[in-house]
Amino acid sequence: MIQRVLAFVLTLSGAAVAPAQTSPAGVSPRAAAAASRVVLPPEKAQPARAARLERAPVIDGRIDEGEWQEALVLKDFYQTQPGDNIPPSRPTEVLLGYDATHLYLAFRAHDEPDKVRATIARRDDIFSDDHVGVYLDTHNDRRKAYALYFNPLGVQADSIYTEGRGEDFSVDVVMTSKGLVTPDGYTVEVAVPFKSLRYEAGPGKLWGLHAIRVIQRFNNEQNSWMPISRDDSGFLSQGGHLSGIEQTWAGRSVEVIPTLTFAETGRRVRTVPPAVLAADPLRREPGRFVNEPLKVDPGVTARLAVAPSVTLDFTVNPDFAQVEADALVVTANQRFPIFFEEKRPFFLEGIDIFQTPLTAVHTRTIVDPDAAAKLTGKRGRNTFGILLASDRAPGNFSEDERTEIRENTERYVADRLRPPAARLGVPFDNRARLLDRNAAVGVLRLKRDVGAENSLGLIATTYNFVDLHNHLGGFDGRFRLGPQTVLNFHVLATHTRGFFYDPALNRTAYRTGNGFGYYWDYSKSARRFGLNLNGLGFTRDYRAKVGFTRRPNTNRTALFARQNSEPDPKAALTSWRVTYTSFADYDWQRRLQLWLTAAQVRFDFKRQSYFNAGANTGAERVFEEEFGPKRTANRAGAFAGDDPERTTHFRNLFVRAGTTPNKKYSAFVRVSHTWGELDFDAGGGPRFPRVSPGALRNPRAPRDPGPGNFLDVSANFTLQPTDALRASLDYTRSRLRRYDTGRVAFDDNIYALRATYQFTRFTFARARVDYDTLDANVRGQFLFGWTPNPGTAFYAGYNEDTNRNGFNPFTGEPEPGLRRNDRTFFLKLSYLFRRNL
């Protein structure tokens, strides 16, 4: 069936399935096709040869010194957005050279100096400014490239750009840059050590190359050294090529980053043991605040460059989590886990190698590693990654939990010492055998380039902790079927020995569970039309302990289509776009879980403004065995009443708008209303107990999911009154009111205030305050930082978690006023040592 659908779509779209080839000049067929519409001068049609510089430039932002006279010059850019390979509004030149240890870049961006947008921004936060950059495909495989960007003051942003997946800004490349606003625009100088890159060099080796410039005030005008065809869905494949990087230092190097954290923490603890509190429900538990002793937490990360494209990393105690806290999200009425991004530097290094369509590897599952090691790299057409870690988190219980386990163990032992006839049958606390045990984690990733732009890969993971053993293996692939057409697929199998809940028996059994997961995606992206067909699914016993799975026992088949205009940079309405989406979810018993069909339109205007509106309709169906026991002739199920399932038909309307008229401020708002949103009858914490008909009579009544009206609002306002100060206010509201009782199931408002003052490019002060009305919780983080380069840093910070007219964390009872839950003062220091071996 899938083959027939693909054949029909291929026939309809006219896509030709043919292997990609490379022209003798080293220019890809797609670049040659773009050149057929835009006549390329010889210096672009042929690989550009990098110049070897006799003297290293001084990186001060001035590019008039003699060291640059012999450099390669890239010029005559094209405006690719919103214009279609037309002359740019302002000219740009890029100078490029190298010596034995560094790649040197210089940018000369002509403009009116008083109109240049430039701020003293933090790293990776420069995209509201004008900026320049390059994409370096250092393996010339048209699959992945370093993306290095710089604002007019030389502030850096860097990412790994992966074809078909976009950019990952978690990478931090060690490099030096400086920029200056000049009478005729701005200039930027950059020195990138070769040991900061993974690359191939030598006689005959080519690098893929893109050079770009973005001018914000001209509606995000993007200029490119090479023409970019909108009839080609590839980006790296349309790049130019760089030759001549031959005489580089390719020996081994080592990096060592020792870290030291000093933390003084206070937290709220119990004053009454849980067993005593359970035996006397009328007894109160006020809790008390305890200051813990100063904690010194050393750690180290080391990296050995085995070869220019292969690195070995090792770390001991790498957690750096206090510096970047997770944003608050609405958790009420959420059935499935929420994905949080990785933030720790050790795990971010080379993370793109382990990324797959189905998230088989999510390193945040390694919560608190004692030690970890990683070998990653690429040799020829083969990419590989090996990750090993020992995680102490599963056996690291809190002091309250340890006290409870100890008391339960003492009662169990005392009961076993009694004569058999007098025993009370005190159960053994199974957590006792988990205390201070570590989980062992392993990951293997292999990937091979096939043809010019195709790839095949293997992935395997293992997780082992006491009586939980999970193993995963599978393969994936990406194939370009034509300039506009791509096919992706991923297949996984899992084997688990652990505890599984059986709703038919209403008990948890220790057994073996085997699972299967799959993904496929067919996409066609043309100038004014796009089409995407995809599907994914997981069986009931699918488990990926080292990865992330939102929902087992489900399948999804989806269709996405778009139609858009040709952008007109001179018109008031610069572009429009219409999209259509439809998908259906169903379980492996072929029961429909969810279907949705949606349409939306977007209008883009001058001054970086847009308006977006859409509507969707669908239905959701849930079954009681997803929430608890399945009913039988002798046992009630998880749902109230006679119906073991619930179905709701919903309709949704939303509007969204945003504007960034200048560098001083930007605004965004989204309002969505759904008629028929399903309340899963779990309540919204102590502030919002369950409001289903049965729960209003008896709080312990079985679940009774039901539909209601759902309001979802999000807004942001960002203000930059000076080049150094930036502040933003985010607001989120989610409210659900049931039809049957007219009661509010939950109403959550989240306010997030952030302010950063950037004293210099490397020194900043940051304040962040979040307030969640559902939990009546206020969280604050106040941080001073000095980060001269990735790896070297000093942080001094204070974190606090407080309830305001909230609820006792031990009893759930209301507590007026302010009650502190915990607070932490910390200092964190790290230093990057780099040496050649």
Short mmCIF file of C-alpha atoms in Angstrom, two decimals, residues 81 229-234 483-485 523-533 559-567 576-582 598-602:
data_model
loop_
_atom_site.label_atom_id
_atom_site.label_comp_id
_atom_site.label_asym_id
_atom_site.label_seq_id
_atom_site.Cartn_x
_atom_site.Cartn_y
_atom_site.Cartn_z
CA GLN A 81 15.51 36.05 0.87
CA SER A 229 17.45 27.78 -5.79
CA ARG A 230 13.99 27.45 -4.26
CA ASP A 231 13.37 24.52 -6.56
CA ASP A 232 15.91 22.50 -4.58
CA SER A 233 15.17 21.35 -1.02
CA GLY A 234 18.86 20.89 -0.24
CA PRO A 483 16.46 17.66 -5.96
CA GLN A 484 13.15 18.15 -4.12
CA THR A 485 12.41 14.72 -2.71
CA SER A 523 8.83 14.81 1.64
CA LYS A 524 8.81 16.92 -1.50
CA SER A 525 9.72 20.59 -1.22
CA ALA A 526 9.47 22.86 -4.25
CA ARG A 527 9.45 26.61 -4.80
CA ARG A 528 5.74 27.17 -4.17
CA PHE A 529 4.53 23.75 -3.06
CA GLY A 530 5.46 21.22 -0.41
CA LEU A 531 4.17 17.76 0.46
CA ASN A 532 5.02 15.49 3.36
CA LEU A 533 3.74 12.00 4.19
CA LEU A 559 -0.11 14.29 5.69
CA PHE A 560 1.19 17.84 5.39
CA ALA A 561 0.90 20.15 2.36
CA ARG A 562 1.78 23.79 1.79
CA GLN A 563 1.28 26.42 -0.88
CA ASN A 564 3.10 29.73 -0.74
CA SER A 565 3.72 32.85 -2.77
CA GLU A 566 6.92 34.16 -4.28
CA PRO A 567 8.28 36.68 -1.73
CA TRP A 576 1.79 34.43 2.18
CA ARG A 577 1.61 30.74 3.00
CA VAL A 578 -1.27 28.26 3.31
CA THR A 579 -0.80 24.85 4.99
CA TYR A 580 -2.95 21.79 5.49
CA THR A 581 -2.32 19.04 8.04
CA SER A 582 -4.14 15.79 8.71
CA ALA A 598 -6.20 21.50 10.23
CA ALA A 599 -5.66 24.44 7.90
CA GLN A 600 -3.91 27.72 8.50
CA VAL A 601 -2.73 30.80 6.63
CA ARG A 602 0.19 33.12 7.35
#
